[in-house]
Short mmCIF file of C-alpha atoms and ligand atoms in Angstrom, two decimals:
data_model
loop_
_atom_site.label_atom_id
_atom_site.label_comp_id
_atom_site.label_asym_id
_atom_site.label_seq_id
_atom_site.Cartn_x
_atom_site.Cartn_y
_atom_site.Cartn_z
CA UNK I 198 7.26 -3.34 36.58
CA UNK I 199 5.57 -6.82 37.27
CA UNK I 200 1.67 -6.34 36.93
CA UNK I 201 -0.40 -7.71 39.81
CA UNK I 202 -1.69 -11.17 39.35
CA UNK I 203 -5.28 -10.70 38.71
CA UNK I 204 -4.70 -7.70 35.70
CA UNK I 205 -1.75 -10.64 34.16
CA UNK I 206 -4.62 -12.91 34.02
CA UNK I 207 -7.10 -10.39 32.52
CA UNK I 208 -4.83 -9.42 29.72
CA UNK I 209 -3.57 -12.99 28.27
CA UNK I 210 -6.91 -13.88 28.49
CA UNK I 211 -7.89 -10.88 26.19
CA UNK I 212 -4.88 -11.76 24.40
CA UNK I 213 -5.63 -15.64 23.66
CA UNK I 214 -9.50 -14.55 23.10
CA UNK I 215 -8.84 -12.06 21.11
CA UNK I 216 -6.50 -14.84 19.19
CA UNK I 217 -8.75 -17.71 18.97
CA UNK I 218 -12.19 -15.27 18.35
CA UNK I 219 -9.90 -13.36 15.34
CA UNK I 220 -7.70 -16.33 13.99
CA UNK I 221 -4.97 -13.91 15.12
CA UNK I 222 -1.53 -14.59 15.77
CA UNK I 223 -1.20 -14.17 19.77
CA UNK I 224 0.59 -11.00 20.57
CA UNK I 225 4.04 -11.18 22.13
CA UNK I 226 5.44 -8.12 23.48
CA UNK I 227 3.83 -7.44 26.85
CA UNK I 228 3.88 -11.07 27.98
CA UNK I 229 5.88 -13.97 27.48
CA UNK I 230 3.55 -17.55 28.01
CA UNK I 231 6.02 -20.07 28.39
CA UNK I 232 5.44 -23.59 27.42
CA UNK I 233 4.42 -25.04 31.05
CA UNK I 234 1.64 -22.67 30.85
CA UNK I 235 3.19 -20.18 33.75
CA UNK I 236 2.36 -16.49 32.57
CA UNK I 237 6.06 -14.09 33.22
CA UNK I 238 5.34 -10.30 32.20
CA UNK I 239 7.93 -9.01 30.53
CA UNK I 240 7.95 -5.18 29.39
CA UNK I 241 4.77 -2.94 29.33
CA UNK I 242 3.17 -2.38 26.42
CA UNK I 243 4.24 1.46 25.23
CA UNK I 244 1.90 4.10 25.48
CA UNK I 245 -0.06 4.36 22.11
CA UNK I 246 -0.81 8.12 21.07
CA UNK I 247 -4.54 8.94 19.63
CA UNK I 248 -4.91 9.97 16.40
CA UNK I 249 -5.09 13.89 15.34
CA UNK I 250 -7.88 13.80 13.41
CA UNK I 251 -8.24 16.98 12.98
CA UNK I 252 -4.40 16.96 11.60
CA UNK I 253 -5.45 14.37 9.78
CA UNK I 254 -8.07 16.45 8.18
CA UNK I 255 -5.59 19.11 7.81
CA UNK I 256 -3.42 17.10 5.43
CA UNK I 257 -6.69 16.03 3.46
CA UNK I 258 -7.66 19.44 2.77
CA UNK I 259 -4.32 20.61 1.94
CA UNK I 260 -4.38 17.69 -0.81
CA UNK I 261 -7.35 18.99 -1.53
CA UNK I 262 -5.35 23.17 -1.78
CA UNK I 263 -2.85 21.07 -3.65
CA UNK I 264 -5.28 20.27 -6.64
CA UNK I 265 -6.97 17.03 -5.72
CA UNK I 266 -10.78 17.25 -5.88
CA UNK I 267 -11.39 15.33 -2.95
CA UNK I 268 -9.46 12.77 -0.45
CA UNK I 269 -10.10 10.57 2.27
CA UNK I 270 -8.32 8.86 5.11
CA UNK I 271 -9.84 5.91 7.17
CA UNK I 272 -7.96 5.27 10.29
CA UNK I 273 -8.22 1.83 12.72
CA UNK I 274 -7.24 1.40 15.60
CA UNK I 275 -7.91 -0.04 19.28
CA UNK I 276 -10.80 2.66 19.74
CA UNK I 277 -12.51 1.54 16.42
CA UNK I 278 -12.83 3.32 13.57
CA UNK I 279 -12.58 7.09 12.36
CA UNK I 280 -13.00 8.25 8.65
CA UNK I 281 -12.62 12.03 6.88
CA UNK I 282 -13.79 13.12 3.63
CA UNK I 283 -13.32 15.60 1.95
CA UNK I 284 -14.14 17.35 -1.46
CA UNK I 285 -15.74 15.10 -4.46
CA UNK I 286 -15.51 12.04 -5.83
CA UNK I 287 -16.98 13.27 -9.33
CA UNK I 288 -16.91 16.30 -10.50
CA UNK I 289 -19.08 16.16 -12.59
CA UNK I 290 -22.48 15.16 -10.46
CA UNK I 291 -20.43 16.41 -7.71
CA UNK I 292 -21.07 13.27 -5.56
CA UNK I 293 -19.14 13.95 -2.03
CA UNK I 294 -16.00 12.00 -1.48
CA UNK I 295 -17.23 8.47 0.39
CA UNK I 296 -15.21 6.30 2.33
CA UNK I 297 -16.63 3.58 1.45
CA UNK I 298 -15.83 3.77 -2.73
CA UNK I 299 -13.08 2.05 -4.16
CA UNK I 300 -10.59 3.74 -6.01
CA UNK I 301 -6.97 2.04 -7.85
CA UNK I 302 -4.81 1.55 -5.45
CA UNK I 303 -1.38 1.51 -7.75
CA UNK I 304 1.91 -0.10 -6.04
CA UNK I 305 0.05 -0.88 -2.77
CA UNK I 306 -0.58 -3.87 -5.07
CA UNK I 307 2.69 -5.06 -5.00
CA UNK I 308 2.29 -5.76 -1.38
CA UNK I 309 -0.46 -8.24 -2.26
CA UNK I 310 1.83 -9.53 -4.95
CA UNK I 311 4.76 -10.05 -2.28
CA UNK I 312 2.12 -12.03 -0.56
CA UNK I 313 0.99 -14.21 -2.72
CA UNK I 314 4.99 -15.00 -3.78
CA UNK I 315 6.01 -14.84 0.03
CA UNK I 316 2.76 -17.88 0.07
CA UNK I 317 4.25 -19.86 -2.67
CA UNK I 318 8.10 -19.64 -0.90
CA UNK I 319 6.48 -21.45 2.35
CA UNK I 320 4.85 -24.17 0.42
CA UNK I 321 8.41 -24.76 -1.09
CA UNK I 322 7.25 -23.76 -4.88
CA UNK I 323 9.84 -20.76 -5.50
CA UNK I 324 12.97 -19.85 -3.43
CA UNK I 325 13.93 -16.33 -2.68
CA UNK I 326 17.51 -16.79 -3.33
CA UNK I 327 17.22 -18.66 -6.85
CA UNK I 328 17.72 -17.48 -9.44
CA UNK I 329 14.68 -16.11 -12.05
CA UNK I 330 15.70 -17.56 -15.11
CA UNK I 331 15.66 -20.93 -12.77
CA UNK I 332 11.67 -20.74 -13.20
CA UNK I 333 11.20 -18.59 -16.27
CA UNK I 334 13.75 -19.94 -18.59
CA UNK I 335 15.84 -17.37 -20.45
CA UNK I 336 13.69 -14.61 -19.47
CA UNK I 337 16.50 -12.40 -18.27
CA UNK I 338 19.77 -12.02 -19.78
CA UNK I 339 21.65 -12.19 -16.45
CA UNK I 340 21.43 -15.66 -14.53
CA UNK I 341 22.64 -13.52 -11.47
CA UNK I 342 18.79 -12.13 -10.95
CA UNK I 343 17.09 -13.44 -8.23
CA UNK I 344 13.73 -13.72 -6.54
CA UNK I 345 14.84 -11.91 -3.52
CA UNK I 346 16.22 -8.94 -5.96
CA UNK I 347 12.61 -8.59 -8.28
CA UNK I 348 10.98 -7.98 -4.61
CA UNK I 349 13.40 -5.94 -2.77
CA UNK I 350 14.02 -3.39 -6.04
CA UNK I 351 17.16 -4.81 -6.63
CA UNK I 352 17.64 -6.66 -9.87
CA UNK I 353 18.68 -3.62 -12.16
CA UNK I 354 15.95 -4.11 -14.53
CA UNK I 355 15.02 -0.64 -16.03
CA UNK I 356 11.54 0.75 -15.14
CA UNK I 357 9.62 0.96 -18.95
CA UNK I 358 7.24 3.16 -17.75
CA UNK I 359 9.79 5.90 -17.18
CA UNK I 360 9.36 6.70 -20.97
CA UNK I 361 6.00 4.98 -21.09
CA UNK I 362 4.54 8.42 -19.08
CA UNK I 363 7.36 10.86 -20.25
CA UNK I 364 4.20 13.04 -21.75
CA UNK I 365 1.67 12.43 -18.92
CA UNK I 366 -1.71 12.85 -20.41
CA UNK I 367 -0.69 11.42 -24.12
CA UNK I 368 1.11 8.84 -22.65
CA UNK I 369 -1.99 7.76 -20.69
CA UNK I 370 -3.65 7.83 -23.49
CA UNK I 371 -1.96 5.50 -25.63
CA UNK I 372 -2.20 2.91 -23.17
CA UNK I 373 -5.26 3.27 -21.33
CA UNK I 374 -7.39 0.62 -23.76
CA UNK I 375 -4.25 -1.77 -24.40
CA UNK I 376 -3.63 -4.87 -22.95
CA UNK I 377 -0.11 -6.24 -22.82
CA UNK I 378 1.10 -9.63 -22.12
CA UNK I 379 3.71 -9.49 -19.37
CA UNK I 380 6.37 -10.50 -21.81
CA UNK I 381 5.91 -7.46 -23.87
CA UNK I 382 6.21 -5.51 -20.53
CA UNK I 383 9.57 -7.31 -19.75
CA UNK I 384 10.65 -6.44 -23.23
CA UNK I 385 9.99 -3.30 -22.88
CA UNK I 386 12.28 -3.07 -20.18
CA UNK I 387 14.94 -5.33 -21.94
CA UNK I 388 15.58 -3.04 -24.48
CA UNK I 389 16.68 -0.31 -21.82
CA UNK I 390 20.33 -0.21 -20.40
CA UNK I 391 19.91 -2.40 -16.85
CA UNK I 392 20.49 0.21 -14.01
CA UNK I 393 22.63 -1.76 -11.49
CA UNK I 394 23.98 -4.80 -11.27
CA UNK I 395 22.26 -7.45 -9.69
CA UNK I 396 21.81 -7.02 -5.83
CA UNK I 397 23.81 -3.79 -5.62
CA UNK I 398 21.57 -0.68 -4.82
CA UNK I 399 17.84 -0.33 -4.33
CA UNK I 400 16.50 1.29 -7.57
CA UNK I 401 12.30 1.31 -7.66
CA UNK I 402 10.84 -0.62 -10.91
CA UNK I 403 7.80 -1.56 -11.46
CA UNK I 404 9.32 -4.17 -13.95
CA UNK I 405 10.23 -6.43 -10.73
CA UNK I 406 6.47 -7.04 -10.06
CA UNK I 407 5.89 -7.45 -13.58
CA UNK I 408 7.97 -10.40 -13.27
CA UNK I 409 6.82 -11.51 -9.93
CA UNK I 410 3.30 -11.91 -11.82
CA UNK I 411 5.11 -14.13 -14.25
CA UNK I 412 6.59 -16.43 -11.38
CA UNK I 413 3.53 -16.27 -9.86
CA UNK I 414 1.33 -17.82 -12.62
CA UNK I 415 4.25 -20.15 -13.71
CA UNK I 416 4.23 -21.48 -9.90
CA UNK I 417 0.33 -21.90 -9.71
CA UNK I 418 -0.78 -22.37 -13.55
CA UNK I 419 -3.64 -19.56 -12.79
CA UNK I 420 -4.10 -16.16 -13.44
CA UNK I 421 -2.84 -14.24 -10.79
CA UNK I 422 -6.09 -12.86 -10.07
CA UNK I 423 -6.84 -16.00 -8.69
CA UNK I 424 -4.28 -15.92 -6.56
CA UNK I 425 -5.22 -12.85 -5.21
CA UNK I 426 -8.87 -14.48 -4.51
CA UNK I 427 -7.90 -17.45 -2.74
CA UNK I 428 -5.21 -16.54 -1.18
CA UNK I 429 -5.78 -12.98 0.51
CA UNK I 430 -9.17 -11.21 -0.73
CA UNK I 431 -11.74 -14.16 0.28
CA UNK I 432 -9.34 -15.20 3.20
CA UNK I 433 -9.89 -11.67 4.71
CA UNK I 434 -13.24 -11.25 3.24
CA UNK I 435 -12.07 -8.06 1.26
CA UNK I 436 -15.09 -7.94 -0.33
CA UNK I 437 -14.40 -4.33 -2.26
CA UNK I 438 -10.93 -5.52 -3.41
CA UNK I 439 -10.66 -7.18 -7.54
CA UNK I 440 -8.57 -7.29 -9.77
CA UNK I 441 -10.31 -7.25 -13.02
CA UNK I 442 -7.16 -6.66 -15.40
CA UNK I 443 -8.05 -5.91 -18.08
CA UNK I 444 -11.23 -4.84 -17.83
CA UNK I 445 -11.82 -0.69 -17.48
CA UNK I 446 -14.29 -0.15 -15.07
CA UNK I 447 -14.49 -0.07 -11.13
CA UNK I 448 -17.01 -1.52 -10.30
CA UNK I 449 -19.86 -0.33 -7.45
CA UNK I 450 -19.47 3.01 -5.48
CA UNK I 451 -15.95 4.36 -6.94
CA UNK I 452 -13.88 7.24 -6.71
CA UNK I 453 -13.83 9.09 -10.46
CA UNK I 454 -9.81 9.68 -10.89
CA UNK I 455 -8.34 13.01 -12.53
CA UNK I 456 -4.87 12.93 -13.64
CA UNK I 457 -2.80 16.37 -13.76
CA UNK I 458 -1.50 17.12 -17.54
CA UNK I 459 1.93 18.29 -17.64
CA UNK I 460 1.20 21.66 -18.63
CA UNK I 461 0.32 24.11 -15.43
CA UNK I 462 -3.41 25.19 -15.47
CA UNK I 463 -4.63 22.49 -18.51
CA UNK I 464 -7.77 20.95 -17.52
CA UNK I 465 -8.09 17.56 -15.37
CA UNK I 466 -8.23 14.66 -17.27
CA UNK I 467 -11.04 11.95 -16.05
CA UNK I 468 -8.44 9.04 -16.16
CA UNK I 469 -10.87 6.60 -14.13
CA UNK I 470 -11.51 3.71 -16.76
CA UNK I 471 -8.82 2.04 -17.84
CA UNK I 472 -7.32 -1.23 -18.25
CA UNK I 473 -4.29 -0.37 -16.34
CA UNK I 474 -2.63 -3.27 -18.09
CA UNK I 475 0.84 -1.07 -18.02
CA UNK I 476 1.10 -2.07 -14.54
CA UNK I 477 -0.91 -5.36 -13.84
CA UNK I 478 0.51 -7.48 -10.93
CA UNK I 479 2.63 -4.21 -10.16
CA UNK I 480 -0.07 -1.68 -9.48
CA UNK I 481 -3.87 -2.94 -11.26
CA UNK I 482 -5.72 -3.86 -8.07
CA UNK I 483 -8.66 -1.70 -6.85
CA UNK I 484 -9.69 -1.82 -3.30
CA UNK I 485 -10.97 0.89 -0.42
CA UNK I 486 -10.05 2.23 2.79
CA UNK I 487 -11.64 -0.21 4.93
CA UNK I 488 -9.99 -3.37 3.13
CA UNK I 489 -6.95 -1.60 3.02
CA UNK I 490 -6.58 -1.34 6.50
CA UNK I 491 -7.67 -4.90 7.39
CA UNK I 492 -5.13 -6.55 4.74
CA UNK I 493 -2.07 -4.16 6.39
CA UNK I 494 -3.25 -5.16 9.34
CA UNK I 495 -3.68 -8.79 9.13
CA UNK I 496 -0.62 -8.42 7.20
CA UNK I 497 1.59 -7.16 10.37
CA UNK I 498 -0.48 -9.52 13.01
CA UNK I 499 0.94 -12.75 10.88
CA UNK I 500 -2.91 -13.54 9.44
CA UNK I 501 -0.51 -14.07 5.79
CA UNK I 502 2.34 -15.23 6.25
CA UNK I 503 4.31 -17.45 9.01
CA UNK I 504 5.90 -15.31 11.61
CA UNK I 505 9.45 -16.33 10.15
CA UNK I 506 8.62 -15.49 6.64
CA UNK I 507 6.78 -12.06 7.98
CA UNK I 508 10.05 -11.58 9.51
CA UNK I 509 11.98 -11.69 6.04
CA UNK I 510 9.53 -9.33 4.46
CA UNK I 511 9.82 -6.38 7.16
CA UNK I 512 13.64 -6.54 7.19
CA UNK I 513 14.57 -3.47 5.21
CA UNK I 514 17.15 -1.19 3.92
CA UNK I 515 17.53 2.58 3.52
CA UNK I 516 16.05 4.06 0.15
CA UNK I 517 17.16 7.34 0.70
CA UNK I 518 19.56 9.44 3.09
CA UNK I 519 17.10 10.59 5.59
CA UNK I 520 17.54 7.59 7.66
CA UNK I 521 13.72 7.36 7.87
CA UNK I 522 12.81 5.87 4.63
CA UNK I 523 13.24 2.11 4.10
CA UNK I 524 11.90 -1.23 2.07
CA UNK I 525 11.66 -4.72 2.47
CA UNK I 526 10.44 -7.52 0.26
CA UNK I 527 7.40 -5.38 -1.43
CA UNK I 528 6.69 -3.43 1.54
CA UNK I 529 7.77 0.21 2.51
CA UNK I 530 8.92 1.10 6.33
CA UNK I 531 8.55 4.81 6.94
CA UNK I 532 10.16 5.86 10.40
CA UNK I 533 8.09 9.12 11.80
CA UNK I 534 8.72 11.65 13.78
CA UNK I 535 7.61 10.33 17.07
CA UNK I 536 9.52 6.83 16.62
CA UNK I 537 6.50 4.66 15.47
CA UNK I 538 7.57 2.51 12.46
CA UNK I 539 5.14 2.05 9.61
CA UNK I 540 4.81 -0.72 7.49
CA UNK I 541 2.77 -0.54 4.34
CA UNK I 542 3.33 1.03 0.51
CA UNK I 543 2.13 4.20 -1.49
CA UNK I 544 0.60 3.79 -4.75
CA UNK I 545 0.41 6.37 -8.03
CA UNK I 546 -1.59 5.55 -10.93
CA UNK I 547 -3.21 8.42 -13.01
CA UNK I 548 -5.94 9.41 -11.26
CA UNK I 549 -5.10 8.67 -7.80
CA UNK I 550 -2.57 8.88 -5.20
CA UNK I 551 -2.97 6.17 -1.90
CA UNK I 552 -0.96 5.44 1.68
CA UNK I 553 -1.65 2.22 3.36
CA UNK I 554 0.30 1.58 6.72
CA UNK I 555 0.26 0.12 9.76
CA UNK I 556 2.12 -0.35 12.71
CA UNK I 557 4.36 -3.36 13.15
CA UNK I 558 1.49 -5.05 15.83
CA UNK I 559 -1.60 -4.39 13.40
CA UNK I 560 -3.15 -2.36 16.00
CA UNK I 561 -2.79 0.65 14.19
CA UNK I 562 -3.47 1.23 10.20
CA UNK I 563 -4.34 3.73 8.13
CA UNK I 564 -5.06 4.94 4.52
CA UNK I 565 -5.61 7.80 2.47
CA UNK I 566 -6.76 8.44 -0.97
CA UNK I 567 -6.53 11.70 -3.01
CA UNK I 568 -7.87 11.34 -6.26
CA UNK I 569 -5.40 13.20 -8.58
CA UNK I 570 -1.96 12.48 -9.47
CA UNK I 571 0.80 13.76 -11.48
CA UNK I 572 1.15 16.58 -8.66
CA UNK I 573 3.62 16.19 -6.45
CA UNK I 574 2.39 18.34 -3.83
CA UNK I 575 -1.07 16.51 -3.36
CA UNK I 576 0.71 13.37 -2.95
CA UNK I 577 3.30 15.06 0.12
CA UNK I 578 0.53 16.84 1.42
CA UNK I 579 -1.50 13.43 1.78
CA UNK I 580 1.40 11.62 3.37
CA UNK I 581 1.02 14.44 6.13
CA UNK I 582 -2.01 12.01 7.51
CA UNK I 583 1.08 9.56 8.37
CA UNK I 584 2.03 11.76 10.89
CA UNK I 585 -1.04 12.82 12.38
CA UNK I 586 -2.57 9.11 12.47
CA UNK I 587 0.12 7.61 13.98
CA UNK I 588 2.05 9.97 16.06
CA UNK I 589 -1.07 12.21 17.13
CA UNK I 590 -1.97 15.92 18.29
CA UNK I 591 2.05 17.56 18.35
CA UNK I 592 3.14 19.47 21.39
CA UNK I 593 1.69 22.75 21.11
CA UNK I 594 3.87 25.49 19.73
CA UNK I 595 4.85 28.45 22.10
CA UNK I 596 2.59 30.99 20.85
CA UNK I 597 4.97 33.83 19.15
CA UNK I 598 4.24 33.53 15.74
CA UNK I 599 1.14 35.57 14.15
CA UNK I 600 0.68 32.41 11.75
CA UNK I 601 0.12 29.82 14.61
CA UNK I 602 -2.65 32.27 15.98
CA UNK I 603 -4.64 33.34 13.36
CA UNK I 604 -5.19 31.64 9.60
CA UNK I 605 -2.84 32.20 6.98
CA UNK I 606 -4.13 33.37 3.31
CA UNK I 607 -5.37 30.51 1.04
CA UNK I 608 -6.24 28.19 4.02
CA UNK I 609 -8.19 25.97 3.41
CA UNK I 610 -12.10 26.22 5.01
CA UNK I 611 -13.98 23.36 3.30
CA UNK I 612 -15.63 21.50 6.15
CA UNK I 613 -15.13 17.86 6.62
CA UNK I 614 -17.73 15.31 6.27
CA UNK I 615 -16.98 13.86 9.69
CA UNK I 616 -18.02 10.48 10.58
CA UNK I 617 -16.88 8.06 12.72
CA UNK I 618 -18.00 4.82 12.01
CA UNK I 619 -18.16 1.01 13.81
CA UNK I 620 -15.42 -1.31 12.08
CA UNK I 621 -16.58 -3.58 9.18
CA UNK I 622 -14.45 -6.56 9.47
C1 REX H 277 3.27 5.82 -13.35
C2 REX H 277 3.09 7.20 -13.85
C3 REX H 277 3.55 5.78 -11.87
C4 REX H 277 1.88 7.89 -13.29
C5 REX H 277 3.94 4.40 -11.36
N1 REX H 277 3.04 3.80 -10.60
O1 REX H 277 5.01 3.91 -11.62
C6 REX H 277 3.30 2.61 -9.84
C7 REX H 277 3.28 3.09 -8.41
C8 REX H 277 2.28 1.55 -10.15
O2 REX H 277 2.26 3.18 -7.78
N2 REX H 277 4.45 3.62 -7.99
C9 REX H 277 4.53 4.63 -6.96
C10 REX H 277 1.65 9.32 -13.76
C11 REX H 277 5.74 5.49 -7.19
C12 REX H 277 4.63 4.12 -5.58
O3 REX H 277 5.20 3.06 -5.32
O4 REX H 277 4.17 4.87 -4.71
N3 REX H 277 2.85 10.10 -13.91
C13 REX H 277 0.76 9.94 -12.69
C14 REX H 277 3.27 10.54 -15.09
C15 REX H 277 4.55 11.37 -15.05
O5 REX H 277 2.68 10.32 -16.11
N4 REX H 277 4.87 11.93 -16.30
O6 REX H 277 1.26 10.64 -11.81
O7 REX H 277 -0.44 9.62 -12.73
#
């Protein structure tokens, strides 16, 4: 139904403001401004549901059940900002967890990767449909492997870290000083059987972004930590976000990460410094939740890439059967309960566990941090802040179970450190 005139007016206005004041892409799905300036509206914007922070604590604390010493989640959205801790960031000095520490944020990097390619594709450096070996000579032993297929998990090269972490903890080990050249990485994977062919099936390796580092320094003649500077961190003023490959430390107010040895009931490892060369351009970067949330969201609301090319990298296919789980060009889409589609990636690398989404319009983002890994059930019971940041408080339940009424054994009772603060950026 047509607004009346005076609210159209109102809401460009904050539209085109809001576009000129944030260097934002104009918004384009409640009105249509056509090119002889007349203003048509066109369909309502839908109703946007409030986060459940409280189910959003929930999930952090049952991370927390799960065998993560602490986790955090730092949600954005058109009501500002609202953070939850909980648990420690070191167990040692028992510092509280802090929402404002950085932490390694694994394969969320290979979103900033995909930028930083997606970049180079618009100035006309790379294509997405050429061929790999067209920029890295011989590098591959099929011709058929293309740029498209390293980002979208489909070029069949085998993931080396498979083997790599077989044995968690002594795997770590034996490469948490090392520093590999991206070549030895590639060979590493060369010298496994390829898993598809090229462009068949979706099959997740972090051997693609390995490459896509390569293409990426070949294309610029820089590091790509450079890239990663000019191009997105100082761009969006991410000002807690490095990549410091290979050095071991994180640097400032960090999250201390504790990796879960194979064997049930061995003690936590303290996996925080290391070079994370293993990974690099596929998972090295370190960040926190507040630059998280403003590169997904200047991600989705075109502050990155040109809406055409933003386009490419949020088309997706299925990754599994469940109809609700997708990718795109180094970019997850998670379809939840309540409809919303999230854009974003999840990230694993010893020590920590991270979710950073956000809606398609950038209105909406979120992430969460748990600092463990190698345990499964921290990691789903962190992704349960997906759900309760983006689809809010659930219908209540008709009351006829005991369990919905009182608390269930083992619950968890650790209070929150609640705090809801103004946005940063
Ligand atoms: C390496 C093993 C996990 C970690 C990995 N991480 O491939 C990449 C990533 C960078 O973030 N991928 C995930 C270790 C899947 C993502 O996209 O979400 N596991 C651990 C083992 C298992 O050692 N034996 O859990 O810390």
């Amino acid at each position: 139904m047509p607004l009346p005139s005076h609210r159209r007016r109102l809401a460009v206005s904050a539209t085109l403001i809001a576009a000129l004041v944030g260097g934002v892409a104009p918004a384009t799905t409640a009105f249509a401004v056509p090119s002889a300036g007349a203003v048509t509206a066109t369909t309502a914007p839908a109703p946007v549901p409030a986060p459940d922070m409280e189910g959003v604590t929930a999930a952090l604390n049952a991370a927390m059940a799960n065998g993560a010493p602490g986790a955090m989640a730092r949600f954005t959205g058109p009501d500002g900002v609202r953070s939850r801790t909980v648990g420690v960031r070191d167990r040692v000095s028992g510092a509280a967890m802090d929402v404002q520490a950085r932490f390694r944020i694994g394969s969320v990097s290979k979103t900033f990767s995909t930028v930083v390619l997606l970049q180079l594709v618009q100035e006309g450096k790379l294509t997405l449909d050429a061929p790999v070996n067209e920029y890295l000579p011989g590098l591959l032993p099929d011709d058929r492997v293309t740029v498209r297929h390293l980002l979208t998990h489909r070029s069949g090269l085998a993931d080396y870290t498979d083997d790599m972490f077989n044995n968690t903890v002594p795997g770590f080990e034996a490469v948490r000083n090392r520093v590999f050249s991206y070549q030895e990485l590639v060979d590493l994977s060369l010298a496994l059987p390829r898993t598809t062919e090229p462009g068949v099936a979706y099959k997740y390796s972090n051997t693609n972004f390995v490459v896509v580092g390569m293409l990426i320094e070949k294309a610029t003649g820089r590091p790509v930590a450079d890239a990663y500077e000019r191009r997105i961190f100082k761009p969006l003023k991410l000002t807690k976000t490095s990549y410091v490959h290979p050095d071991t430390r994180i640097k400032g107010l960090h999250v201390r990460g504790y990796l879960h040895p194979d064997e049930a009931g061995a003690p936590l490892v303290d996996s925080t410094e290391q070079t994370v060369s293993w990974a690099q351009s596929a998972g090295a970067v370190i960040s926190s939740p507040g630059d998280l949330n403003t590169f997904t969201s200047a991600l989705m609301r075109g502050r990155l890439l040109s809406p055409a090319m933003l386009e490419t990298m949020t088309t997706v296919t299925p990754t599994d059967t469940t109809n609700t789980r997708f990718y795109g060009l180094g970019l997850r889409r998670y379809d939840l309960s309540c409809g919303t589609q999230i854009f974003g990636h999840t990230g694993t690398v010893q020590g920590f566990y991270t979710y950073a989404f956000s809606t398609r319009d950038g209105r909406r983002s979120l992430s969460a941090v748990a600092n463990t890994s190698n345990h499964g059930s921290a990691n789903t019971a962190l992704g349960g802040t997906l759900e309760a940041a983006f689809c809010g408080k659930k219908p209540a339940a008709a009351p006829s179970s005991r369990a919905a009424a009182s608390p269930t054994a083992g619950e968890v009772t650790q209070l929150p450190a609640e705090r809801d603060l103004p946005e940063r950026h």
